[in-house]
mmCIF file of C-alpha atoms and ligand atoms in Angstrom:
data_model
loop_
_atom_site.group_PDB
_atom_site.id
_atom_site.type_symbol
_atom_site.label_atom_id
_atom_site.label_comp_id
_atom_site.label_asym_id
_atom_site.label_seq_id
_atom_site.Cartn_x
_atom_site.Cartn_y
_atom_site.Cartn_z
ATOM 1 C CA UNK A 1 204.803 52.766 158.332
ATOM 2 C CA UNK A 2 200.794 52.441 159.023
ATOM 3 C CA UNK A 3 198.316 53.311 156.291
ATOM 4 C CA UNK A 4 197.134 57.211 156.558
ATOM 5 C CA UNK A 5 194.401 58.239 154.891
ATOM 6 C CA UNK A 6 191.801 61.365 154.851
ATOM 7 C CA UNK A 7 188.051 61.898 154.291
ATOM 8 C CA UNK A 8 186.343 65.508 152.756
ATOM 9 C CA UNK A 9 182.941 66.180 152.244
ATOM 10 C CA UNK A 10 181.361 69.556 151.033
ATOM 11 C CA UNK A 11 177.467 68.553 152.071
ATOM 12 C CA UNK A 12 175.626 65.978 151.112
ATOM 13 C CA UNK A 13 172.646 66.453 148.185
ATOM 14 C CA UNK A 14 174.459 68.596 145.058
ATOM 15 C CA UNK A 15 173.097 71.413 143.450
ATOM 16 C CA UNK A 16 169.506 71.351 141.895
ATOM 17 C CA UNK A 17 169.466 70.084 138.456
ATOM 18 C CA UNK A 18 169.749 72.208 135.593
ATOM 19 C CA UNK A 19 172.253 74.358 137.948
ATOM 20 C CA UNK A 20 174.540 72.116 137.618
ATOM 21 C CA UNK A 21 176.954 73.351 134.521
ATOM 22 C CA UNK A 22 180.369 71.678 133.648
ATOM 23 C CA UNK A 23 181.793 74.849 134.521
ATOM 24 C CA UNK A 24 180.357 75.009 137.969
ATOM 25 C CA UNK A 25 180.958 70.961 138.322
ATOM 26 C CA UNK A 26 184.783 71.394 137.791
ATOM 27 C CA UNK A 27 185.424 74.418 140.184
ATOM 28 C CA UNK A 28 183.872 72.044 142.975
ATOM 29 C CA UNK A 29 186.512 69.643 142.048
ATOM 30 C CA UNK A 30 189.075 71.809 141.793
ATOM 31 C CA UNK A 31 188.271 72.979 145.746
ATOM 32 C CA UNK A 32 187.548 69.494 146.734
ATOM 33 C CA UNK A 33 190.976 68.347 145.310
ATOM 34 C CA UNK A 34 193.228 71.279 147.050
ATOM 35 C CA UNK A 35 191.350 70.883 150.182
ATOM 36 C CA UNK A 36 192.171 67.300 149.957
ATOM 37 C CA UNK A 37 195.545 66.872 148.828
ATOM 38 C CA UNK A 38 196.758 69.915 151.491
ATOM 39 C CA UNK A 39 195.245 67.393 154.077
ATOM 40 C CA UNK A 40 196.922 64.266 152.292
ATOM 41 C CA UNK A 41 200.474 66.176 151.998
ATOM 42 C CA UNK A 42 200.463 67.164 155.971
ATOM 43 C CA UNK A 43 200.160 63.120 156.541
ATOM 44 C CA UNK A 44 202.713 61.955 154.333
ATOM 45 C CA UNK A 45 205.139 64.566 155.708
ATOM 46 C CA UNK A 46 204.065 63.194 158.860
ATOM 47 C CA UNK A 47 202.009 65.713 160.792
ATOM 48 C CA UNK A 48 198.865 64.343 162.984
ATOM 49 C CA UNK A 49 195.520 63.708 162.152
ATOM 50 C CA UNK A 50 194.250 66.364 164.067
ATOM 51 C CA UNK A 51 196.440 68.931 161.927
ATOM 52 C CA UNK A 52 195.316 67.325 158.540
ATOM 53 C CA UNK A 53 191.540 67.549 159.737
ATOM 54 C CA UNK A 54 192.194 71.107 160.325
ATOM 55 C CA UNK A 55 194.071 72.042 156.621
ATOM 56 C CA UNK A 56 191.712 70.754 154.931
ATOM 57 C CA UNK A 57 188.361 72.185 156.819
ATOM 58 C CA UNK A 58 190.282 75.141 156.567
ATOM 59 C CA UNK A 59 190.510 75.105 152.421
ATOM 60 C CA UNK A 60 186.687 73.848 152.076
ATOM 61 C CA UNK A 61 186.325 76.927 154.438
ATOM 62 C CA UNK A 62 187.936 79.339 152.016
ATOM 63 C CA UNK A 63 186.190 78.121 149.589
ATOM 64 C CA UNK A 64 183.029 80.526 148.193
ATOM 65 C CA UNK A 65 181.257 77.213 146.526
ATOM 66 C CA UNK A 66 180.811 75.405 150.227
ATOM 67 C CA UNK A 67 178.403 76.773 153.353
ATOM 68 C CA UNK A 68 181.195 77.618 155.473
ATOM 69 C CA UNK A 69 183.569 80.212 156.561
ATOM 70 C CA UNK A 70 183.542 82.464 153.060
ATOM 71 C CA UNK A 71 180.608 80.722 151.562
ATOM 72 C CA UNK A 72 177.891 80.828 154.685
ATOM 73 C CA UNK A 73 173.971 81.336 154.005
ATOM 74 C CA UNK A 74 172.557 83.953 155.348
ATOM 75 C CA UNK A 75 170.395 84.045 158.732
ATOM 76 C CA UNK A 76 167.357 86.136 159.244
ATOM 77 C CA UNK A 77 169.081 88.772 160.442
ATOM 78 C CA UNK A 78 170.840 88.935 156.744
ATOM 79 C CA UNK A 79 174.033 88.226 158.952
ATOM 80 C CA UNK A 80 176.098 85.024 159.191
ATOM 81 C CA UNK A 81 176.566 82.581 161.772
ATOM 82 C CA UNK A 82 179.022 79.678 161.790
ATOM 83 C CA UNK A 83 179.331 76.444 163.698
ATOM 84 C CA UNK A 84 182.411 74.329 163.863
ATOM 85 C CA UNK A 85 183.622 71.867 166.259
ATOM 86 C CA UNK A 86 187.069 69.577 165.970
ATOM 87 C CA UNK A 87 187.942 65.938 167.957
ATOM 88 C CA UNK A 88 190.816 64.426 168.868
ATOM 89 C CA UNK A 89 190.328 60.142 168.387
ATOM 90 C CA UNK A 90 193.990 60.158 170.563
ATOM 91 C CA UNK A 91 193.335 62.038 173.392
ATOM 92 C CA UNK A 92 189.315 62.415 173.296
ATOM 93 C CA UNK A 93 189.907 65.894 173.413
ATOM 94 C CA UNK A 94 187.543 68.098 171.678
ATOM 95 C CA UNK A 95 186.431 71.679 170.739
ATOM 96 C CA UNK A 96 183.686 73.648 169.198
ATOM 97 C CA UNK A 97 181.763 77.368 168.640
ATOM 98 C CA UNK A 98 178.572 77.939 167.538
ATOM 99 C CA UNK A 99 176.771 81.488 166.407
ATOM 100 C CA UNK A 100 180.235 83.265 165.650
ATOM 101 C CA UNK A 101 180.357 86.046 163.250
ATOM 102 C CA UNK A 102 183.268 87.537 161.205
ATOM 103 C CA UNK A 103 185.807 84.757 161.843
ATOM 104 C CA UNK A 104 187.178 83.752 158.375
ATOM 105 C CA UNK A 105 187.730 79.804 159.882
ATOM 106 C CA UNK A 106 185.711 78.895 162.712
ATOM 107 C CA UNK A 107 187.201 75.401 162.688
ATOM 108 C CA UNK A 108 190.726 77.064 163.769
ATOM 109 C CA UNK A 109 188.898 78.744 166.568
ATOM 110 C CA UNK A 110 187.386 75.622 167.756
ATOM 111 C CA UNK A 111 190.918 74.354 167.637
ATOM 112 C CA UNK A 112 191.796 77.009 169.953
ATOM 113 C CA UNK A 113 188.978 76.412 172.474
ATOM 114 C CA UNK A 114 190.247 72.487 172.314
ATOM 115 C CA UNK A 115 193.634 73.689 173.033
ATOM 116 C CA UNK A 116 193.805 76.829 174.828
ATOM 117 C CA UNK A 117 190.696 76.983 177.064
ATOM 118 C CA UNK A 118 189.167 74.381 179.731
ATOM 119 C CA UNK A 119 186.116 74.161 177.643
ATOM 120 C CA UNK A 120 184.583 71.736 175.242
ATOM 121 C CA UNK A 121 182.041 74.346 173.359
ATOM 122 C CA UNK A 122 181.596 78.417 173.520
ATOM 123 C CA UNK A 123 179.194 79.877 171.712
ATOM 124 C CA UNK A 124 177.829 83.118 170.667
ATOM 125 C CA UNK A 125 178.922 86.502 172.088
ATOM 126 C CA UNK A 126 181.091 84.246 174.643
ATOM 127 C CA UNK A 127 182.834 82.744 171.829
ATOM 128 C CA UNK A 128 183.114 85.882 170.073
ATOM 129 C CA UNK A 129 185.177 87.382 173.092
ATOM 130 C CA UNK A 130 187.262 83.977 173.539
ATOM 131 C CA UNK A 131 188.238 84.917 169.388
ATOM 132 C CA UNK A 132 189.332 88.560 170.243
ATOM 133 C CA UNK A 133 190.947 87.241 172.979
ATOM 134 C CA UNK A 134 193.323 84.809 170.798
ATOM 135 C CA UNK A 135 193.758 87.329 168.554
ATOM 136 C CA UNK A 136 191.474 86.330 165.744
ATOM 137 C CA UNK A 137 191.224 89.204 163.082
ATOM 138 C CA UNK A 138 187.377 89.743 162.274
ATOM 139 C CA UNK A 139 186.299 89.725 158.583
ATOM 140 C CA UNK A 140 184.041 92.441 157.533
ATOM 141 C CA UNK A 141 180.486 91.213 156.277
ATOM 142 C CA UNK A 142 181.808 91.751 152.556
ATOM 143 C CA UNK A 143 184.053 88.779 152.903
ATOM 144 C CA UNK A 144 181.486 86.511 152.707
ATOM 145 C CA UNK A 145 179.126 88.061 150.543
ATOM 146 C CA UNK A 146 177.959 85.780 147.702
ATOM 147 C CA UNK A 147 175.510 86.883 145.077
ATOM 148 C CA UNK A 148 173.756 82.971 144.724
ATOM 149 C CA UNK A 149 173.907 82.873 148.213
ATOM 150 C CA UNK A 150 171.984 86.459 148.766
ATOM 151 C CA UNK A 151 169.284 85.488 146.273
ATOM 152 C CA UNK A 152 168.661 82.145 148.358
ATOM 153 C CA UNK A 153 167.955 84.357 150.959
ATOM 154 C CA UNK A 154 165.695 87.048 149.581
ATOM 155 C CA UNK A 155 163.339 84.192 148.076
ATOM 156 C CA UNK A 156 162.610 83.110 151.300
ATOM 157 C CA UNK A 157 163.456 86.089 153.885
ATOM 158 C CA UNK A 158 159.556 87.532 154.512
ATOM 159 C CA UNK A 159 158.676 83.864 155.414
ATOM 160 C CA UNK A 160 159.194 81.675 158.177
ATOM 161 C CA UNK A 161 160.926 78.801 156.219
ATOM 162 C CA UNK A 162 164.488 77.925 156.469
ATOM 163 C CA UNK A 163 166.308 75.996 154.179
ATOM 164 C CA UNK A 164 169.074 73.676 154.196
ATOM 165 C CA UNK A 165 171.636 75.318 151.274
ATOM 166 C CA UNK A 166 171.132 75.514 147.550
ATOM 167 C CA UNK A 167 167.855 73.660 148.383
ATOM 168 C CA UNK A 168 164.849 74.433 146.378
ATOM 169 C CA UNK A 169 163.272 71.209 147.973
ATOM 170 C CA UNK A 170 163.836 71.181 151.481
ATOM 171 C CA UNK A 171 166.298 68.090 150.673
ATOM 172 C CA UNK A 172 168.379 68.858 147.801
ATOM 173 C CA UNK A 173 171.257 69.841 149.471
ATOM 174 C CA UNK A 174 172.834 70.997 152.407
ATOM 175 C CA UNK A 175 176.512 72.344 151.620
ATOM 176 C CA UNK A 176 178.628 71.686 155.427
ATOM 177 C CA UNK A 177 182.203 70.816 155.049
ATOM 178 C CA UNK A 178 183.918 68.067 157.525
ATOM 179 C CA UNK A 179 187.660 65.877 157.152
ATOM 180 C CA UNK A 180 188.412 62.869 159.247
ATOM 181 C CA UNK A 181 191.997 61.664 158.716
ATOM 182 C CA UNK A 182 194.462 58.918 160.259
ATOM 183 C CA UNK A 183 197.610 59.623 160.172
ATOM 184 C CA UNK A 184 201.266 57.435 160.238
ATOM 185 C CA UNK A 185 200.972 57.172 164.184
ATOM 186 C CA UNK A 186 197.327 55.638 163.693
ATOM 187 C CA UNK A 187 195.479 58.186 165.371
ATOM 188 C CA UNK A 188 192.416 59.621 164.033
ATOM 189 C CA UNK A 189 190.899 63.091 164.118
ATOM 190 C CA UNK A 190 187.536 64.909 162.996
ATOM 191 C CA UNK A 191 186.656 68.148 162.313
ATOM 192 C CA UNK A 192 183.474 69.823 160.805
ATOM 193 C CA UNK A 193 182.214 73.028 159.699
ATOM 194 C CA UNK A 194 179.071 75.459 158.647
ATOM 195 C CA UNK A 195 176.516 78.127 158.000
ATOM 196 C CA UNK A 196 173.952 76.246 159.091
ATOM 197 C CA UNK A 197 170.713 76.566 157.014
ATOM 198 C CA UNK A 198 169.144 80.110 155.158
ATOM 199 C CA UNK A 199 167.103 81.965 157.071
ATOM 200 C CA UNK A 200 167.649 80.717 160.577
ATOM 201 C CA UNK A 201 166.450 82.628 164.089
ATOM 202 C CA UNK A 202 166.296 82.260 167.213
ATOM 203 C CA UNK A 203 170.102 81.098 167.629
ATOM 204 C CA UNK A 204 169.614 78.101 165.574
ATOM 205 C CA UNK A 205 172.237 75.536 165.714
ATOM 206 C CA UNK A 206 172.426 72.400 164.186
ATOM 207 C CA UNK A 207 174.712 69.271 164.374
ATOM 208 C CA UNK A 208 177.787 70.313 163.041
ATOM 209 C CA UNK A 209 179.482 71.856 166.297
ATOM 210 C CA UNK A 210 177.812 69.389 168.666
ATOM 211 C CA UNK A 211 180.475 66.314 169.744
ATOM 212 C CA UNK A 212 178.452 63.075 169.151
ATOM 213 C CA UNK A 213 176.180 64.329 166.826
ATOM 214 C CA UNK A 214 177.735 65.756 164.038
ATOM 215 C CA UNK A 215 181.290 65.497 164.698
ATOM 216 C CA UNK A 216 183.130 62.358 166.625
ATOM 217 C CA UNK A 217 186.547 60.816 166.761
ATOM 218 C CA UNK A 218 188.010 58.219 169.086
ATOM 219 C CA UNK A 219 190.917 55.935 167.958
ATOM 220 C CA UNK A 220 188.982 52.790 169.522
ATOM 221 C CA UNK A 221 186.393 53.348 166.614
ATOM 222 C CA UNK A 222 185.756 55.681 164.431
ATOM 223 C CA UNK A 223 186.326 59.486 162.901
ATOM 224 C CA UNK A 224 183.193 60.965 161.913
ATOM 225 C CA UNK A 225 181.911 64.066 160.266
ATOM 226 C CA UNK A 226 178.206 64.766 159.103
ATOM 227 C CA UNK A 227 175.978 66.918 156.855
ATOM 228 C CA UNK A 228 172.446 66.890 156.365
ATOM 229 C CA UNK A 229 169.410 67.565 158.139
ATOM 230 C CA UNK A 230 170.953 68.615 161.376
ATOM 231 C CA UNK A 231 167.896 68.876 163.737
ATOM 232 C CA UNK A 232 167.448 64.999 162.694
ATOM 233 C CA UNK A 233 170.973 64.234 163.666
ATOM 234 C CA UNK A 234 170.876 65.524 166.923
ATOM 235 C CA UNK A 235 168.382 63.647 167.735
ATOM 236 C CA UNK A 236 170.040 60.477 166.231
ATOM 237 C CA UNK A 237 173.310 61.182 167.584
ATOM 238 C CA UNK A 238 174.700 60.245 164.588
ATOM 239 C CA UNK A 239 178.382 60.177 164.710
ATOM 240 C CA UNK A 240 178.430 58.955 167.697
ATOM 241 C CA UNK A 241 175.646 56.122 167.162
ATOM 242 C CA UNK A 242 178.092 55.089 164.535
ATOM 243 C CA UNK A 243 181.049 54.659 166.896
ATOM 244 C CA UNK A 244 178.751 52.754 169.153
ATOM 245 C CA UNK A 245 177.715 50.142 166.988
ATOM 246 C CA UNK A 246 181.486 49.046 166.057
ATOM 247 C CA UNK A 247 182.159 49.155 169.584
ATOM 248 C CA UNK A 248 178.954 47.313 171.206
ATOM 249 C CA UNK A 249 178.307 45.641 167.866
ATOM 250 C CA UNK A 250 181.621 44.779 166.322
ATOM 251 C CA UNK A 251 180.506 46.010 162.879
ATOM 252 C CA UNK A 252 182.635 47.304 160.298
ATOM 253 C CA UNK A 253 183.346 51.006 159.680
ATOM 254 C CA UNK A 254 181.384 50.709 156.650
ATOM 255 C CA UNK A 255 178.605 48.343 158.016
ATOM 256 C CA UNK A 256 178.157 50.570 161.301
ATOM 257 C CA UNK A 257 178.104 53.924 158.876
ATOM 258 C CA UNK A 258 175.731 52.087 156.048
ATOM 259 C CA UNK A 259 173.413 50.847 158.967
ATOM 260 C CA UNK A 260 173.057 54.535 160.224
ATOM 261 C CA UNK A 261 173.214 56.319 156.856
ATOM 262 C CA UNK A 262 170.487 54.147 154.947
ATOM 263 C CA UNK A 263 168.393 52.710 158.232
ATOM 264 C CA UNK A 264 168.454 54.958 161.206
ATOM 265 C CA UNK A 265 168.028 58.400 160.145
ATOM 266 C CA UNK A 266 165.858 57.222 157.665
ATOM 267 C CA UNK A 267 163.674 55.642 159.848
ATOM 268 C CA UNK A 268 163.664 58.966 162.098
ATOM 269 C CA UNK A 269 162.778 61.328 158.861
ATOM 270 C CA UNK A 270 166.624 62.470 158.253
ATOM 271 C CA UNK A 271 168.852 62.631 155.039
ATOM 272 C CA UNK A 272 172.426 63.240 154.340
ATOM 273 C CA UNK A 273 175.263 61.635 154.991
ATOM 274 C CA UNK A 274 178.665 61.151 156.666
ATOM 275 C CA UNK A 275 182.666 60.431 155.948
ATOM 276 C CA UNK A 276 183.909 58.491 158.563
ATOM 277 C CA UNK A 277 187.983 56.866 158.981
ATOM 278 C CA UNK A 278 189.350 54.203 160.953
ATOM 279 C CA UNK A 279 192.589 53.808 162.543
ATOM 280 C CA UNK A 280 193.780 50.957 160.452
ATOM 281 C CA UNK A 281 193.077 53.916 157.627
ATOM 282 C CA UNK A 282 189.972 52.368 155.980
ATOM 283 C CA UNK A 283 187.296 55.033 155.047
ATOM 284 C CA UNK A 284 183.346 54.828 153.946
ATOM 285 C CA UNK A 285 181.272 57.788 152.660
ATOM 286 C CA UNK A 286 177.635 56.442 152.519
ATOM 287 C CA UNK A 287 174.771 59.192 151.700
ATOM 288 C CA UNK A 288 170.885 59.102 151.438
ATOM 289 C CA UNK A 289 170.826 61.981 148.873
ATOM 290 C CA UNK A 290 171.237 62.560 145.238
ATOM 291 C CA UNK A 291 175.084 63.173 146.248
ATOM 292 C CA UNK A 292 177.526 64.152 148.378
ATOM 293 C CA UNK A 293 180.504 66.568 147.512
ATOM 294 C CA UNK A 294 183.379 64.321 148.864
ATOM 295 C CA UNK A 295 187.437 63.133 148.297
ATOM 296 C CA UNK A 296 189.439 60.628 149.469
ATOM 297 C CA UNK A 297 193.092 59.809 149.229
ATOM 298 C CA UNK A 298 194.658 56.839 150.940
ATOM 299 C CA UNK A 299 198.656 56.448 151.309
ATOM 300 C CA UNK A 300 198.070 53.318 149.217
ATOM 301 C CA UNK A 301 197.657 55.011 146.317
ATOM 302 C CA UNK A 302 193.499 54.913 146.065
ATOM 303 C CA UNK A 303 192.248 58.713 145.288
ATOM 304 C CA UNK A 304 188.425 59.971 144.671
ATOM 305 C CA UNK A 305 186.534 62.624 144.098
ATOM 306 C CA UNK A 306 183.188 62.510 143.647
ATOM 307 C CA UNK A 307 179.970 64.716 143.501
ATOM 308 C CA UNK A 308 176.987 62.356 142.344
ATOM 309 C CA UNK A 309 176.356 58.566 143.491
HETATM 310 N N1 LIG B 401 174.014 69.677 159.207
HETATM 311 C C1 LIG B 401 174.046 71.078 158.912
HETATM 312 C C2 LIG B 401 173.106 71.814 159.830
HETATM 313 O O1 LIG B 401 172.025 71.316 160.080
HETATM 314 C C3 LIG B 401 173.646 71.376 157.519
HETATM 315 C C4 LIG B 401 174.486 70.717 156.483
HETATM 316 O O2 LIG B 401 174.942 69.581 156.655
HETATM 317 O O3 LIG B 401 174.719 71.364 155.456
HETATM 318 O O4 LIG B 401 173.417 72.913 160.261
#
């Protein structure tokens, strides 16, 4: 049997110091480690990476502690909007939605545009339809209420700043969720998921749903998923600069994600950081920040979970 493996992150940065408690600190770990080891347990009873990717997004989704699904920062508007998108490193098939409301896991509904529609991305009231139309039930805004998360937003709400989550410096922390996995067949999957930042307009929409940028798989390279400063990794094409450096390059999954991570969207102004698999099951999880909410759990015994560097 190959090596499987799987990659979670919860955002890259961590929580403002001081906010920090022990408390607080194990209740991440505690949702890092049941988003992880539902994703570990669908590999080893042999389900694909593109199933594991989805478990686990799902958990981080359910999840009030991460900015996505349950846990979303609030928009302008005092509403939420999610972004998710899901790839396919077997088949290069992909899926994503952008500006949905009420959906309790966007991630499953980009699964559904990936498999049940001819279309790559649908976003907004478009995507919204496409949901009622597979028979998504519709959360009412109470379900992802969150007290911490309402406060972020009345500090800032009269002004035009926007803020990545649980940020009181633009970078301490952003707060996505993303899994890349490879599972017993060697295939490898991504999948990613978020509220975006507090206080966004105008349809903002950042990397997280967008194929290339913030979200990437193909089994000739890489699995990506990405969180940080997602106007700068659009415009670095992150995940998928990543897969093109191992393929053009022949660097190493960790050389081709360290090179990105610590040189190129440094060099453009960005900061965050990525998880990224191969499909001989090898995994990095480099970060500019303070930290990065992330877990890993290889069939060869090697588990982490980690919030600080
Ligand atoms: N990349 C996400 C965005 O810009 C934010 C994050 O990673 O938390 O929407």
């Amino acid at each position: 049997m190959k090596i499987f493996s799987i990659a979670i992150h919860g955002g890259a940065g961590t929580l403002v110091k001081g906010m920090m408690t022990p408390e607080l600190e194990s209740r991440y770990r505690e949702d890092l480690k049941k988003a992880l080891d539902l994703g570990y347990n669908a590999l080893k009873v042999g389900k694909t990476a593109i199933d594991a990717v989805e478990i686990a997004v799902k958990s981080l989704e359910d999840s009030p502690l991460f900015n996505a699904g349950k846990g979303s920062v609030f928009t302008a508007n005092e509403s939420h909007e999610m972004d998710a998108s899901i790839m396919d490193g077997n088949t290069l098939n992909a899926g994503a939605v952008s500006l949905v409301s009420g959906i309790k896991n966007p991630v499953a509904l980009a699964r559904d545009v990936m498999d049940k529609s001819e279309h790559v991305f649908l976003a907004g009231e478009g995507a919204m339809q496409f949901a009622r139309e597979m028979d998504f039930a519709l959360e009412e805004p109470s379900y992802f209420y969150d007290e911490f998360r309402h406060k972020q937003w009345l500090e800032i709400k009269d002004t035009n700043q926007f803020q990545l989550d649980h940020s009181v410096k633009k970078d301490s922390k952003f707060g996505t969720v993303g899994a890349v996995a490879c599972d017993q067949y060697g295939d490898i999957a991504a999948a990613t998921s978020t509220g975006g930042m507090t206080n966004k307009k105008w349809g903002r929409v950042g990397d997280s749903p967008m194929i290339g940028a913030g979200n990437y798989a193909n089994n000739k390279t890489c699995a990506i998923s990405c969180t940080g400063s997602g106007e700068f990794f659009i415009r670095g094409v992150v995940a998928y600069d990543v897969a093109c450096l191992i393929e053009h390059k022949g660097m190493s999954l960790l050389e081709a994600s360290e090179e990105v991570i610590h040189k190129r969207i440094l060099e453009i102004g960005g900061d965050g950081g990525l998880i990224a698999v191969d499909s001989e099951g090898n995994i990095a999880m480099p970060f500019n920040t303070e930290g990065m909410y992330r877990a890993s759990k290889t069939s060869l015994g090697e588990e982490l979970i980690a919030i600080y560097s």
